[in-house]
Amino acid sequence: MPELLNLQQLILPVFRLGQLLKKLFLYTGGCGNGAAMNVTVVNPVATSVVYPMTLIGSHVDKCWGYVGTRNYRADITAQISGNGAYMISGVLTNPPTAGNDMDGASIVVVYSDPTALFCGCIVMGDGCQVGLGGNQTNTLTGFQAPATSTFAQGFYIVSDMQNVGPYPMRMNSAANNFTYPNGVQNWWDFIQATANPVACGQSSFAFGVQSNNDCYNIVLEGMYWRSQCPCTLPVFTPTSNAAICQGSQLNLSTVTSATAPVTYTWTGPGFSSNSQNTLIVNAQPPSSGIYTLFAEPSPSCIIANTIMVNIYPNPTITALANNGPVCQGSPLDINSLASTSATAVYAWTGPNAFTSNTPSNTIANAQPIASGFYSLTVTNTYTGVPYSTWNQTLTCSATAQMSAAVVPISSVGVVPFYTICQNSNLNLSASAAGANYYTWASSTVPQFTSNLQNPTINNISPVSSGDYSVTAYYTSPSTTLICKSYAVSNVSVVPRNPVTPFSSANVCQYTTGTFSASALNAAGYQWYGPNGFNSTNQINSITNIQPVSGGNYTVNTIFTIGTVSCTTTSYIPLNVVPVPSVAVIQSITVCERQEQPLLQMHQMQ
């Protein structure tokens, strides 16, 4: 069965407000074989902790037929929550644990009272010493009394007393100076009585227990005594720079009026130091709590004061992210995730004087100047009590940064319009600052494509008229992202259609010679011929034509788109047949009765 120990009843006569607990030990012992023992302690606030008991000594069996006697101790200082009932379970008994049967248990409380005008000292020795009747003696050493005692008291824990007779005892004495009477003895006894005075400089105490008719087990022996402190005590005031933020340096200092050397001890949550002024580098919130300064201006005269230290957590920036790299002109998203424990303020800074006070942001139409490092500072703001004294404001911050990239692109420079003649060479060109490569594609059928920056189409035909789109590509060495910019060149090919000339071919001198030309979609004609002939008529006539007008007549057929003109040249012959001149000379003389002469004709060549 669990054994209920009422701490309030145990220490109420001496434990008061302002007294400081130094150590609390749980003792148990009895018949046993040294088996491991784990004891559960439940304090008045229902906190349950399991403590492994330390075997502090073993000796012969104390008359019960067991293997031997075993005593145990555990330091349960951390479990104490104040006055009240403490439930202890797990102490070995038989049954159910064969071979082990403990006689009882005690909690020994060691405390100090900073308000007392005396110095108190305590010396304890524990182990296992079995007496099978007769005397058992011990000497405690390892100390030196700083002053002569004004009060001295010895104490024991002894088990298995059987009320078979009185127990003479020694308390700081070479001879018995106290008798524990019959009738009050139990299986487990905590015994205390006035001891011989302690001399200044004394370094050993004599203890002993005597029984003529009983077996017993000594678990613990000790002495407590008091001596006078100096009449006037120095003042010791602990100070700190708290409240502080997580990761800051906690400074603990002592302001004192002492002029002589002083022994100092600082204690706090998971912390101790023997310096008058000390520090904790990179202090964390678990170090918050009460810090006690123990000052010992003279041996065994200890003055204790406390301060409260608060260390508040910084925010934690758990993630920074962006959708970069992005192409110039695209939105750049900047996001964060942070864990905060108070009112939080966000502060972003970045390239191109970027600032923001929201966790997540979007930069629309991002430009290359937005590339670089973005830094986020998240600040927890703790205002007033309990965060800081005198109603100050404490701010704790965390900062993180990330990089984001905007891949630059530029406009593509092209010739917007080409108008060229059929059978010419089309030289396309594109230029974009920073582009890595280009592609071309046309709207024509068949489609033209090219991976050259400045491609050429030789001997172009009208079917190649249309839009020629160029794409400039931009890449970033740190990513697979490809950005693009576009432009279009419109191409018009002026056709040079075939020309069909016609003429009257062979005409006689003095007649009319005709010639003409026809071509699909011709915009005009330009004729050149013999004897300085020129004309812009499609159909031409030369009346009273002469042989000098005979020959080849060249026609330039004109085709136009906009202001661009292209020509197709052809020719046609026109042959003028000369007509010879005939001269008739009539010279006739007729004489009477003479024979009529012949008519003479001469052809002019």
Tab-separated table of C-alpha atoms in Angstrom, residues 219-543:
chain	number	residue	atom	x	y	z
A	219	VAL	CA	20.034	4.458	8.035
A	220	LEU	CA	21.036	8.067	8.797
A	221	GLU	CA	22.980	10.052	11.422
A	222	GLY	CA	23.371	13.828	11.535
A	223	MET	CA	23.956	17.045	13.452
A	224	TYR	CA	22.301	20.439	13.215
A	225	TRP	CA	23.695	23.434	15.127
A	226	ARG	CA	23.505	27.206	15.245
A	227	SER	CA	26.103	29.897	15.813
A	228	GLN	CA	25.952	33.674	15.974
A	229	CYS	CA	26.265	35.808	12.809
A	230	PRO	CA	27.958	39.221	12.841
A	231	CYS	CA	25.765	41.878	14.414
A	232	THR	CA	25.680	44.073	11.297
A	233	LEU	CA	25.176	42.290	7.989
A	234	PRO	CA	26.083	43.733	4.593
A	235	VAL	CA	23.317	44.372	2.090
A	236	PHE	CA	23.225	42.207	-1.025
A	237	THR	CA	20.864	43.213	-3.849
A	238	PRO	CA	20.604	40.992	-6.921
A	239	THR	CA	19.902	42.746	-10.224
A	240	SER	CA	19.546	41.708	-13.857
A	241	ASN	CA	18.972	43.207	-17.279
A	242	ALA	CA	15.729	41.221	-17.693
A	243	ALA	CA	13.231	41.200	-19.246
A	244	ILE	CA	15.192	40.254	-22.359
A	245	CYS	CA	14.600	38.564	-25.688
A	246	GLN	CA	15.500	35.003	-26.547
A	247	GLY	CA	19.135	34.732	-27.579
A	248	SER	CA	20.209	37.832	-25.667
A	249	GLN	CA	22.784	37.780	-22.898
A	250	LEU	CA	21.342	37.639	-19.392
A	251	ASN	CA	23.436	39.624	-16.937
A	252	LEU	CA	23.109	38.818	-13.227
A	253	SER	CA	24.782	41.297	-10.902
A	254	THR	CA	25.138	41.889	-7.184
A	255	VAL	CA	25.058	45.320	-5.600
A	256	THR	CA	26.509	45.068	-2.092
A	257	SER	CA	27.798	47.141	0.783
A	258	ALA	CA	30.223	44.380	1.784
A	259	THR	CA	33.866	45.411	2.066
A	260	ALA	CA	35.300	42.037	3.051
A	261	PRO	CA	35.496	38.960	0.815
A	262	VAL	CA	32.127	37.249	0.335
A	263	THR	CA	31.227	33.828	-0.990
A	264	TYR	CA	28.462	34.008	-3.619
A	265	THR	CA	26.182	31.418	-5.141
A	266	TRP	CA	23.601	32.088	-7.844
A	267	THR	CA	20.929	29.486	-8.578
A	268	GLY	CA	18.121	29.516	-11.097
A	269	PRO	CA	16.311	27.266	-13.561
A	270	GLY	CA	19.010	24.864	-14.694
A	271	PHE	CA	21.707	27.320	-13.659
A	272	SER	CA	24.269	27.891	-10.931
A	273	SER	CA	27.322	30.097	-10.539
A	274	ASN	CA	29.759	31.021	-7.782
A	275	SER	CA	30.507	34.501	-9.139
A	276	GLN	CA	29.272	37.776	-7.710
A	277	ASN	CA	28.388	38.895	-11.233
A	278	THR	CA	27.621	36.292	-13.849
A	279	LEU	CA	25.898	35.910	-17.168
A	280	ILE	CA	24.091	33.479	-19.441
A	281	VAL	CA	25.047	33.785	-23.074
A	282	ASN	CA	22.253	33.124	-25.587
A	283	ALA	CA	19.571	32.923	-22.904
A	284	GLN	CA	16.429	30.963	-23.814
A	285	PRO	CA	12.834	31.140	-22.485
A	286	PRO	CA	13.205	27.951	-20.352
A	287	SER	CA	15.741	29.922	-18.281
A	288	SER	CA	12.941	32.226	-17.108
A	289	GLY	CA	12.071	32.007	-13.433
A	290	ILE	CA	13.279	32.909	-9.965
A	291	TYR	CA	17.029	33.428	-9.498
A	292	THR	CA	18.363	33.300	-5.956
A	293	LEU	CA	21.544	34.986	-4.798
A	294	PHE	CA	23.158	33.381	-1.735
A	295	ALA	CA	25.789	35.596	-0.128
A	296	GLU	CA	27.945	34.264	2.713
A	297	PRO	CA	29.766	37.183	4.348
A	298	SER	CA	31.025	34.906	7.113
A	299	PRO	CA	31.173	31.112	7.455
A	300	SER	CA	27.731	29.535	7.759
A	301	CYS	CA	26.034	32.951	7.691
A	302	ILE	CA	24.082	32.955	4.431
A	303	ILE	CA	21.908	35.791	3.144
A	304	ALA	CA	19.553	34.977	0.283
A	305	ASN	CA	17.609	37.270	-2.049
A	306	THR	CA	15.651	36.546	-5.186
A	307	ILE	CA	14.770	38.244	-8.449
A	308	MET	CA	12.402	37.282	-11.229
A	309	VAL	CA	13.877	36.857	-14.699
A	310	ASN	CA	11.712	36.752	-17.820
A	311	ILE	CA	13.143	35.734	-21.193
A	312	TYR	CA	10.619	36.130	-23.995
A	313	PRO	CA	10.676	34.212	-27.265
A	314	ASN	CA	11.613	35.717	-30.578
A	315	PRO	CA	9.307	35.071	-33.499
A	316	THR	CA	10.358	32.190	-35.701
A	317	ILE	CA	10.432	32.713	-39.455
A	318	THR	CA	9.720	29.195	-40.623
A	319	ALA	CA	9.662	29.827	-44.368
A	320	LEU	CA	10.466	32.427	-47.010
A	321	ALA	CA	9.440	31.695	-50.586
A	322	ASN	CA	9.008	33.359	-53.963
A	323	ASN	CA	7.959	32.246	-57.426
A	324	GLY	CA	11.170	33.502	-59.019
A	325	PRO	CA	12.904	33.530	-61.237
A	326	VAL	CA	10.182	35.139	-63.324
A	327	CYS	CA	10.275	36.854	-66.670
A	328	GLN	CA	10.342	40.616	-66.858
A	329	GLY	CA	6.796	41.937	-66.784
A	330	SER	CA	5.417	38.931	-64.875
A	331	PRO	CA	4.194	39.186	-61.251
A	332	LEU	CA	6.785	38.348	-58.575
A	333	ASP	CA	5.210	36.764	-55.472
A	334	ILE	CA	7.046	37.086	-52.138
A	335	ASN	CA	5.670	35.040	-49.234
A	336	SER	CA	6.553	34.246	-45.624
A	337	LEU	CA	5.431	32.005	-42.787
A	338	ALA	CA	6.249	32.940	-39.197
A	339	SER	CA	5.383	31.724	-35.712
A	340	THR	CA	4.729	34.557	-33.265
A	341	SER	CA	3.859	34.684	-29.565
A	342	ALA	CA	2.693	38.281	-29.253
A	343	THR	CA	1.546	41.177	-31.397
A	344	ALA	CA	3.717	40.833	-34.498
A	345	VAL	CA	4.931	43.435	-36.978
A	346	TYR	CA	6.305	42.469	-40.390
A	347	ALA	CA	8.887	44.600	-42.195
A	348	TRP	CA	10.128	43.699	-45.682
A	349	THR	CA	12.967	45.449	-47.486
A	350	GLY	CA	14.346	44.653	-50.898
A	351	PRO	CA	15.776	45.917	-54.172
A	352	ASN	CA	14.482	49.067	-55.860
A	353	ALA	CA	13.469	50.493	-52.434
A	354	PHE	CA	10.903	47.728	-51.906
A	355	THR	CA	9.144	47.832	-48.515
A	356	SER	CA	6.066	46.116	-47.119
A	357	ASN	CA	4.448	45.361	-43.765
A	358	THR	CA	2.390	42.340	-44.800
A	359	PRO	CA	3.502	38.692	-44.654
A	360	SER	CA	2.908	38.088	-48.369
A	361	ASN	CA	3.270	40.454	-51.316
A	362	THR	CA	3.055	40.607	-55.099
A	363	ILE	CA	5.136	42.886	-57.288
A	364	ALA	CA	3.144	43.345	-60.486
A	365	ASN	CA	4.999	43.839	-63.770
A	366	ALA	CA	8.314	42.944	-62.135
A	367	GLN	CA	11.418	44.448	-63.717
A	368	PRO	CA	15.049	43.250	-63.562
A	369	ILE	CA	15.785	45.946	-60.985
A	370	ALA	CA	13.622	43.879	-58.599
A	371	SER	CA	16.245	41.094	-58.615
A	372	GLY	CA	18.274	40.665	-55.425
A	373	PHE	CA	17.890	39.855	-51.732
A	374	TYR	CA	14.636	40.378	-49.855
A	375	SER	CA	14.910	40.652	-46.064
A	376	LEU	CA	12.052	40.112	-43.613
A	377	THR	CA	12.120	41.204	-39.982
A	378	VAL	CA	9.298	39.953	-37.751
A	379	THR	CA	8.985	41.678	-34.389
A	380	ASN	CA	7.075	40.464	-31.323
A	381	THR	CA	5.958	43.362	-29.161
A	382	TYR	CA	5.550	42.716	-25.433
A	383	THR	CA	4.022	45.666	-23.626
A	384	GLY	CA	3.668	46.213	-19.902
A	385	VAL	CA	3.284	43.720	-17.081
A	386	PRO	CA	3.977	40.817	-17.047
A	387	TYR	CA	6.277	41.225	-20.026
A	388	SER	CA	8.343	44.025	-18.554
A	389	THR	CA	8.473	46.125	-15.434
A	390	TRP	CA	7.449	49.767	-15.183
A	391	ASN	CA	5.146	49.240	-18.162
A	392	GLN	CA	7.933	49.392	-20.752
A	393	THR	CA	7.663	47.876	-24.215
A	394	LEU	CA	9.932	44.959	-25.070
A	395	THR	CA	10.422	44.044	-28.721
A	396	CYS	CA	11.963	40.766	-29.858
A	397	SER	CA	12.785	40.241	-33.510
A	398	ALA	CA	13.934	37.649	-36.007
A	399	THR	CA	15.308	38.330	-39.474
A	400	ALA	CA	15.698	36.130	-42.542
A	401	GLN	CA	16.408	36.785	-46.180
A	402	MET	CA	16.091	35.153	-49.571
A	403	SER	CA	16.988	35.991	-53.134
A	404	ALA	CA	14.604	36.493	-56.050
A	405	ALA	CA	15.417	36.948	-59.725
A	406	VAL	CA	13.679	38.651	-62.631
A	407	VAL	CA	15.049	37.558	-66.016
A	408	PRO	CA	15.406	40.670	-68.209
A	409	ILE	CA	13.854	40.797	-71.662
A	410	SER	CA	13.855	43.624	-74.229
A	411	SER	CA	11.764	44.602	-77.213
A	412	VAL	CA	12.736	43.045	-80.527
A	413	GLY	CA	13.769	45.491	-83.224
A	414	VAL	CA	12.639	44.486	-86.733
A	415	VAL	CA	11.811	46.140	-90.048
A	416	PRO	CA	8.041	46.347	-89.711
A	417	PHE	CA	7.270	46.316	-93.437
A	418	TYR	CA	9.060	44.877	-96.441
A	419	THR	CA	7.840	45.507	-100.016
A	420	ILE	CA	10.131	43.880	-102.568
A	421	CYS	CA	9.982	42.654	-106.121
A	422	GLN	CA	9.422	39.072	-107.073
A	423	ASN	CA	12.674	37.144	-107.596
A	424	SER	CA	14.551	39.452	-105.204
A	425	ASN	CA	16.264	38.253	-101.987
A	426	LEU	CA	14.443	39.022	-98.697
A	427	ASN	CA	16.879	39.792	-95.856
A	428	LEU	CA	15.010	39.542	-92.532
A	429	SER	CA	16.663	41.021	-89.438
A	430	ALA	CA	15.970	41.136	-85.688
A	431	SER	CA	17.794	42.680	-82.764
A	432	ALA	CA	17.047	42.346	-79.006
A	433	ALA	CA	19.468	43.276	-76.241
A	434	GLY	CA	20.420	40.262	-74.110
A	435	ALA	CA	18.615	37.677	-76.250
A	436	ASN	CA	20.290	34.287	-76.384
A	437	TYR	CA	18.725	33.010	-79.611
A	438	TYR	CA	15.901	33.629	-82.102
A	439	THR	CA	13.301	31.759	-84.144
A	440	TRP	CA	11.291	32.908	-87.176
A	441	ALA	CA	7.970	31.569	-88.480
A	442	SER	CA	5.746	32.894	-91.268
A	443	SER	CA	2.017	32.859	-91.873
A	444	THR	CA	2.522	31.732	-95.457
A	445	VAL	CA	1.845	28.405	-97.091
A	446	PRO	CA	4.261	26.780	-97.236
A	447	GLN	CA	5.501	28.127	-93.928
A	448	PHE	CA	8.953	29.592	-93.593
A	449	THR	CA	10.925	28.834	-90.400
A	450	SER	CA	14.444	29.654	-89.311
A	451	ASN	CA	16.634	29.605	-86.192
A	452	LEU	CA	18.858	32.390	-87.499
A	453	GLN	CA	18.760	35.884	-86.120
A	454	ASN	CA	18.942	37.383	-89.640
A	455	PRO	CA	17.756	34.828	-92.221
A	456	THR	CA	17.563	35.354	-96.040
A	457	ILE	CA	14.931	34.090	-98.490
A	458	ASN	CA	16.377	33.944	-101.996
A	459	ASN	CA	14.369	34.464	-105.205
A	460	ILE	CA	11.204	35.294	-103.304
A	461	SER	CA	7.796	34.817	-104.931
A	462	PRO	CA	4.395	36.411	-104.267
A	463	VAL	CA	3.218	33.349	-102.310
A	464	SER	CA	5.771	34.360	-99.678
A	465	SER	CA	3.796	37.511	-98.877
A	466	GLY	CA	2.543	37.558	-95.267
A	467	ASP	CA	3.576	38.066	-91.640
A	468	TYR	CA	6.970	36.870	-90.416
A	469	SER	CA	7.000	36.510	-86.610
A	470	VAL	CA	10.274	36.491	-84.704
A	471	THR	CA	10.701	35.252	-81.118
A	472	ALA	CA	13.698	36.296	-79.017
A	473	TYR	CA	14.612	33.940	-76.158
A	474	TYR	CA	16.260	34.885	-72.850
A	475	THR	CA	17.695	32.373	-70.383
A	476	SER	CA	19.036	32.563	-66.826
A	477	PRO	CA	22.166	30.581	-65.871
A	478	SER	CA	20.649	29.595	-62.525
A	479	THR	CA	17.380	28.155	-63.811
A	480	THR	CA	15.717	26.421	-66.736
A	481	LEU	CA	13.308	29.332	-67.124
A	482	ILE	CA	13.084	30.688	-70.701
A	483	CYS	CA	11.601	34.128	-71.306
A	484	LYS	CA	10.430	35.455	-74.674
A	485	SER	CA	9.673	38.651	-76.541
A	486	TYR	CA	8.033	38.956	-79.945
A	487	ALA	CA	7.870	41.123	-83.083
A	488	VAL	CA	6.376	40.856	-86.582
A	489	SER	CA	7.616	41.913	-90.016
A	490	ASN	CA	5.019	42.141	-92.783
A	491	VAL	CA	6.301	41.156	-96.231
A	492	SER	CA	4.649	42.147	-99.515
A	493	VAL	CA	6.096	40.699	-102.725
A	494	VAL	CA	5.347	42.708	-105.864
A	495	PRO	CA	4.598	40.173	-108.629
A	496	ARG	CA	6.323	40.356	-112.004
A	497	ASN	CA	3.739	38.623	-114.174
A	498	PRO	CA	4.502	37.472	-117.722
A	499	VAL	CA	3.931	40.032	-120.515
A	500	THR	CA	2.364	39.152	-123.863
A	501	PRO	CA	3.367	41.643	-126.604
A	502	PHE	CA	1.605	41.952	-129.975
A	503	SER	CA	2.349	43.869	-133.172
A	504	SER	CA	1.177	44.074	-136.767
A	505	ALA	CA	4.508	42.512	-137.631
A	506	ASN	CA	5.020	43.585	-141.244
A	507	VAL	CA	3.474	46.783	-142.489
A	508	CYS	CA	4.010	48.752	-145.617
A	509	GLN	CA	5.508	52.141	-145.615
A	510	TYR	CA	2.913	54.833	-145.377
A	511	THR	CA	0.471	52.556	-143.569
A	512	THR	CA	-0.319	52.337	-139.832
A	513	GLY	CA	1.764	50.098	-137.598
A	514	THR	CA	0.224	48.843	-134.331
A	515	PHE	CA	1.707	47.064	-131.315
A	516	SER	CA	0.501	46.373	-127.734
A	517	ALA	CA	1.217	44.385	-124.556
A	518	SER	CA	-0.893	42.715	-121.872
A	519	ALA	CA	0.018	41.403	-118.390
A	520	LEU	CA	-2.064	40.358	-115.381
A	521	ASN	CA	-2.410	43.111	-112.761
A	522	ALA	CA	-0.101	45.436	-114.631
A	523	ALA	CA	-0.190	48.965	-113.346
A	524	GLY	CA	1.271	50.510	-116.497
A	525	TYR	CA	3.489	50.129	-119.527
A	526	GLN	CA	6.538	51.934	-120.815
A	527	TRP	CA	7.468	51.488	-124.491
A	528	TYR	CA	10.751	52.277	-126.193
A	529	GLY	CA	11.476	51.841	-129.903
A	530	PRO	CA	13.315	52.972	-133.030
A	531	ASN	CA	13.486	56.535	-134.105
A	532	GLY	CA	13.209	57.716	-130.421
A	533	PHE	CA	9.812	56.203	-129.868
A	534	ASN	CA	8.420	56.050	-126.308
A	535	SER	CA	4.949	55.687	-124.957
A	536	THR	CA	3.072	54.789	-121.799
A	537	ASN	CA	0.083	53.422	-123.642
A	538	GLN	CA	-0.770	49.787	-123.521
A	539	ILE	CA	-1.794	49.925	-127.234
A	540	ASN	CA	0.160	52.082	-129.650
A	541	SER	CA	-0.265	53.085	-133.335
A	542	ILE	CA	2.157	54.803	-135.744
A	543	THR	CA	0.449	56.244	-138.744
